[in-house]
Short mmCIF file of C-alpha atoms and ligand atoms in Angstrom, two decimals:
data_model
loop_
_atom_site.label_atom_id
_atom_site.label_comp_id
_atom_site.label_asym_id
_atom_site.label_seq_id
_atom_site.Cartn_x
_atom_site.Cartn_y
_atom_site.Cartn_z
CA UNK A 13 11.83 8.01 -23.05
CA UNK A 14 13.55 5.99 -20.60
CA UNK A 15 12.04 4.35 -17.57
CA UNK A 16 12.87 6.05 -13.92
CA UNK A 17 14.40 3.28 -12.18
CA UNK A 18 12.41 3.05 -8.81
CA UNK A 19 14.15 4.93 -5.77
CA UNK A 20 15.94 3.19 -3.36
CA UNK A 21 14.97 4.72 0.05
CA UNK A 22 11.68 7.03 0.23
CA UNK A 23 11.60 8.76 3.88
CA UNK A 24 8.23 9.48 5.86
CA UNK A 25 8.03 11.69 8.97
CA UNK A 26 8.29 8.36 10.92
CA UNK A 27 8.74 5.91 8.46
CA UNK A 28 11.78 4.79 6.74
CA UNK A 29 10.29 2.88 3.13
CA UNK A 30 13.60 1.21 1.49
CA UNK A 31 13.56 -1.25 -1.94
CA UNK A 32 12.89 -5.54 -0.26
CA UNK A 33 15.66 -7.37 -0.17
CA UNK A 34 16.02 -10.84 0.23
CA UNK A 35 16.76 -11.24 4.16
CA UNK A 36 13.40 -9.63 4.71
CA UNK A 37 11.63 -12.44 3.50
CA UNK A 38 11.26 -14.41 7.14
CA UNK A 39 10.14 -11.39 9.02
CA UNK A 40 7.65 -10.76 6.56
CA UNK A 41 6.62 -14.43 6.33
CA UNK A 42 5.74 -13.99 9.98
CA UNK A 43 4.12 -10.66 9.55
CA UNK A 44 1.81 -11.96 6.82
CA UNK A 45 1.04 -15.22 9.06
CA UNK A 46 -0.79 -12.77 11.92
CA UNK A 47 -4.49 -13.42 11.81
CA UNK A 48 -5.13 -9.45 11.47
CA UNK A 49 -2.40 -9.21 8.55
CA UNK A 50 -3.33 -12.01 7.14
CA UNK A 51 -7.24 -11.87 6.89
CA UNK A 52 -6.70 -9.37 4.19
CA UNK A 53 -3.39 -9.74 2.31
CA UNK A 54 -3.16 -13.46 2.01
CA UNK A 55 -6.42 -15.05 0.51
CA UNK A 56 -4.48 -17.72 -1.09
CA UNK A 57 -2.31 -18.54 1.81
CA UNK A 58 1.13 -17.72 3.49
CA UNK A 59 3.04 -19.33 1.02
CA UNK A 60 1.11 -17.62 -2.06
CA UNK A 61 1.30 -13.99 -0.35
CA UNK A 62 4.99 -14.49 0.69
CA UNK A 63 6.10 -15.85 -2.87
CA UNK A 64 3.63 -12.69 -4.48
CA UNK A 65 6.05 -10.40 -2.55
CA UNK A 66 8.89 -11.64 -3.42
CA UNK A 67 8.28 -12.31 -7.01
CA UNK A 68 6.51 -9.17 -7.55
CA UNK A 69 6.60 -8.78 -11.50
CA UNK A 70 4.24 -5.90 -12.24
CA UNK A 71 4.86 -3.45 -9.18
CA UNK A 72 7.81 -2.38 -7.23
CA UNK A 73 8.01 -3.66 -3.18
CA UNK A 74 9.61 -1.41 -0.30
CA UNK A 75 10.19 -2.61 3.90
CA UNK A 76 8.41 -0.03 5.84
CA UNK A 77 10.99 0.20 8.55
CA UNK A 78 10.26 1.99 12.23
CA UNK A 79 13.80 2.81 13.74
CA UNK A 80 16.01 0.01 11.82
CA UNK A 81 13.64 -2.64 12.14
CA UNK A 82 10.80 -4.11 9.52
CA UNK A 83 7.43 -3.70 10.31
CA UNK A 84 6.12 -4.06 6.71
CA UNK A 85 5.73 -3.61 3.23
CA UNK A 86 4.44 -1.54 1.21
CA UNK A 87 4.06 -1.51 -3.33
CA UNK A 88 3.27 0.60 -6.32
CA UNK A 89 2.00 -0.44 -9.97
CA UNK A 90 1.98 1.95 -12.68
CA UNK A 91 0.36 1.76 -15.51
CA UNK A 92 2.31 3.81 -18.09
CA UNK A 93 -0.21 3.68 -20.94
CA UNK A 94 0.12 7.51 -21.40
CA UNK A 95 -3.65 8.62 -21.41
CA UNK A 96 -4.04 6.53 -18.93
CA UNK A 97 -1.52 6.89 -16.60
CA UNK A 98 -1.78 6.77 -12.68
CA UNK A 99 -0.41 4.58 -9.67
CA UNK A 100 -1.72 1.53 -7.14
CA UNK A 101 -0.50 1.55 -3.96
CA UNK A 102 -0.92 -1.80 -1.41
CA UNK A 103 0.00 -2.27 2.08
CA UNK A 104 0.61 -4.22 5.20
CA UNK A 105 1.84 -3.52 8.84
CA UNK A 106 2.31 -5.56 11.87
CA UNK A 107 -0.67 -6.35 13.99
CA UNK A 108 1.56 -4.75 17.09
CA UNK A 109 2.44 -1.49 15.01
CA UNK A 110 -1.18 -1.32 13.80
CA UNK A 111 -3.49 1.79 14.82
CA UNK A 112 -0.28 4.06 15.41
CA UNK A 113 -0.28 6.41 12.31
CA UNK A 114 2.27 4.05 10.60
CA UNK A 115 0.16 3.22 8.02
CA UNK A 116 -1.21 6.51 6.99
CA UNK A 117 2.34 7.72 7.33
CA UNK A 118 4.03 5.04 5.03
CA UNK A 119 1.04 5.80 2.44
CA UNK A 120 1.69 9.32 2.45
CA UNK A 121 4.89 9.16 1.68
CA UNK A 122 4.76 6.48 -0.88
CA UNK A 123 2.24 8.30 -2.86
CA UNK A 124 4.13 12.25 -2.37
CA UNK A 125 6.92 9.80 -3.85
CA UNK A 126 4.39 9.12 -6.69
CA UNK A 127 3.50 12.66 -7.20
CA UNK A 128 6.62 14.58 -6.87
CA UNK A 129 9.19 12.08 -7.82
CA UNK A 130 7.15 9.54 -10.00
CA UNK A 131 5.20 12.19 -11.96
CA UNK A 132 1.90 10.94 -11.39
CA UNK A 133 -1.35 13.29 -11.36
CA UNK A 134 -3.73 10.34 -9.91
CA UNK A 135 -3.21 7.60 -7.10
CA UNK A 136 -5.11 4.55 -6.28
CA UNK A 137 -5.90 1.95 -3.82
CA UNK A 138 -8.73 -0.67 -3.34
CA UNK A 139 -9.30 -2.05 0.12
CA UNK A 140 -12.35 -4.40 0.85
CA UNK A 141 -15.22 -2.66 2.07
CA UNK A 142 -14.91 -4.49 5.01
CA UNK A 143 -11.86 -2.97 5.80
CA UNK A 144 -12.82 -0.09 7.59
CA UNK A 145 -9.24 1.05 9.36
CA UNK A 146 -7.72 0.70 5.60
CA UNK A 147 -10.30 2.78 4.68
CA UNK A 148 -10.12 5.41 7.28
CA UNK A 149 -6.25 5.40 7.34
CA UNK A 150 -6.47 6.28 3.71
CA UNK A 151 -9.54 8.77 3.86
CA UNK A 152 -6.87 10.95 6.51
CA UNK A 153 -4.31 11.09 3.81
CA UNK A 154 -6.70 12.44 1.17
CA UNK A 155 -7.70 9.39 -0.85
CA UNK A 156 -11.84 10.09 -1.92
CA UNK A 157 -13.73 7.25 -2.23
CA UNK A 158 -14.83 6.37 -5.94
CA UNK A 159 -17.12 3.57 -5.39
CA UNK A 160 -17.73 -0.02 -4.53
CA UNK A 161 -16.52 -2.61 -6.87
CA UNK A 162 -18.66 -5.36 -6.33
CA UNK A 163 -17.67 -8.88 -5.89
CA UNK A 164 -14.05 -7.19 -6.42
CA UNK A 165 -12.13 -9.76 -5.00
CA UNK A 166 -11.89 -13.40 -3.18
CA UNK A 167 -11.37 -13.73 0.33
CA UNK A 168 -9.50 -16.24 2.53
CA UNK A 169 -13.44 -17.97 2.83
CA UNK A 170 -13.31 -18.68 -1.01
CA UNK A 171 -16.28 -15.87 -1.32
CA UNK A 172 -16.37 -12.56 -3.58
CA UNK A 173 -15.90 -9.59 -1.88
CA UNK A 174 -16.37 -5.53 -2.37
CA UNK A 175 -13.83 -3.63 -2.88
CA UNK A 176 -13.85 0.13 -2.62
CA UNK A 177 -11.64 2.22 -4.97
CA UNK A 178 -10.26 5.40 -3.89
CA UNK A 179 -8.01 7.65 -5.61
CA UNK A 180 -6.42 10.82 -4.79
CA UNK A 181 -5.21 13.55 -7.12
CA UNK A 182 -2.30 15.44 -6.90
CA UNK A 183 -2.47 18.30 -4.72
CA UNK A 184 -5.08 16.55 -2.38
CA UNK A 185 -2.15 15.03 0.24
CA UNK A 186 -3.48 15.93 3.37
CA UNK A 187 -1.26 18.83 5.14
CA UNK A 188 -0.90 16.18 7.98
CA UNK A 189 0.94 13.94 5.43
CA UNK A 190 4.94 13.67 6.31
CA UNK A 191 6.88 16.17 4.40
C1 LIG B 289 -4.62 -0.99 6.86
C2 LIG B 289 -3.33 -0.60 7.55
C3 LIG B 289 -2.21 -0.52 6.52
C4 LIG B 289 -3.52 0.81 8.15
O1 LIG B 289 -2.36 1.15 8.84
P1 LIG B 289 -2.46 1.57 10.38
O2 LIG B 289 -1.11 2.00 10.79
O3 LIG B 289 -3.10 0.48 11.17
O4 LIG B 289 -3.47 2.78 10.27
P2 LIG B 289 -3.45 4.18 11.02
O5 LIG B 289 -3.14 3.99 12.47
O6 LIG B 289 -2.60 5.11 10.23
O7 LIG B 289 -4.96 4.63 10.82
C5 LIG B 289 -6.02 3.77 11.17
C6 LIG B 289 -7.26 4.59 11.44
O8 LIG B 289 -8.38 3.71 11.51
C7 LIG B 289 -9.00 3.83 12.77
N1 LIG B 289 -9.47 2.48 13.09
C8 LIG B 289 -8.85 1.48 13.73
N2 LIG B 289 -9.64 0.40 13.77
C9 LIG B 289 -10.78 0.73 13.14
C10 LIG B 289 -11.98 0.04 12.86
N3 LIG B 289 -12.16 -1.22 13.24
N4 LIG B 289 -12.95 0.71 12.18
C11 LIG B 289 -12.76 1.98 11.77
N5 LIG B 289 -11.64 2.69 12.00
C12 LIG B 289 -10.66 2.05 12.69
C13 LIG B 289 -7.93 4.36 13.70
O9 LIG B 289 -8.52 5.03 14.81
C14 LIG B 289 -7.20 5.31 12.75
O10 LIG B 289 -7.92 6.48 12.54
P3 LIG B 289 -7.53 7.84 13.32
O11 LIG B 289 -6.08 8.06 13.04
O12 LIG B 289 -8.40 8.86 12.70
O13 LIG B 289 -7.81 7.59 14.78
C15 LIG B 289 -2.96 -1.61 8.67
O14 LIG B 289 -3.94 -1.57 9.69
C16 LIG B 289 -2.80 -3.03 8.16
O15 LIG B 289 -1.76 -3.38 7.66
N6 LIG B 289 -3.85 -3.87 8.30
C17 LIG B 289 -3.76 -5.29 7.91
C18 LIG B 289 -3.51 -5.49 6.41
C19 LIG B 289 -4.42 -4.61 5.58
O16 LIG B 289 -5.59 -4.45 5.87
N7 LIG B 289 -3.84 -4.00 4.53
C20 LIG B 289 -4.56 -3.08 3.68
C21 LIG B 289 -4.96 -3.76 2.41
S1 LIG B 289 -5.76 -2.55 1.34
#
């Protein structure tokens, strides 16, 4: 069966998610260089997150946009192995646009995208458990919490970390997810 090719634009009630593009990469570099951006998205450095981004192999990378301009990115992986199949999502917004519902909205809508469009029955994400506004922006949109995955990942200190995984099924978007 052929491959979907990913979307171009996916729209959230506030939101606009459309595919990267080159000329995003300097606003993003400077997104990803904020302290509270970068404390968890760029353990390996600015240059390391910004060249992950752009070189993303394995998932597919949107701009979260907020009335024409860029205030982040957001990604899904598949993995397509069909008994297996489900969805990662990962995320980052701009320490100014932070605590606004942006977040929650973007995820929503990438992972209805995911549902209705995608055809997936089962979503994922894995913030540290440190990460409590990750955690609570996602716990509003209907992801459950799984459990902690311990010593999950390395941090900007060069230390093992938690992680949490949470997945949602379909059906379980919150009703105050964008429609
Ligand atoms: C995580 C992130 C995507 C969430 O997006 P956001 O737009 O800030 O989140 P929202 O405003 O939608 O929701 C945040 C929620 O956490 C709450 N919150 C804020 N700071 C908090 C804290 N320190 N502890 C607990 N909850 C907190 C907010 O009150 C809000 O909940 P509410 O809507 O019930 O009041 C964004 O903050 C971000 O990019 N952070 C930096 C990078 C990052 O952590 N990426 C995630 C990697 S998994």
């Amino acid at each position: 069966m052929p491959r979907l090719e990913p979307a171009q634009t996916i729209s959230g009630r506030r939101v606009w998610l459309r595919l990267l593009r080159p000329e995003d990469r300097d606003r993003l570099r400077a997104i990803l260089a904020e302290p509270e951006v970068a404390r968890w998205w760029a353990p390996n450095g600015l240059d390391a997150a910004v060249d992950e981004l752009f070189g993303e192999e394995e998932g597919v990378v949107y701009a979260i946009e907020l009335d024409g301009g860029v205030i982040g990115a957001i990604e899904y992986d598949e993995e397509n192995e069909r008994d297996y199949r489900h969805a990662g999502i990962d995320l980052f917004v701009a320490t100014d646009y932070q605590g606004r519902g942006l977040g929650r909205d973007a995820v929503a809508s990438m992972a209805r995208h995911l549902f209705e469009v995608r055809g997936h029955h089962r979503v994922v994400i894995d913030p540290a458990v440190a990460n409590e506004r990750a955690i609570r922006a996602y716990e509003r949109v209907g992801f459950r919490r799984v459990g902690v995955m311990r010593s999950y990942e390395r941090g900007p200190d060069g230390r093992w970390h938690d992680g949490l995984l949470l997945d949602m099924l379909r059906g379980e978007l919150t009703d105050e997810s964008p429609r």
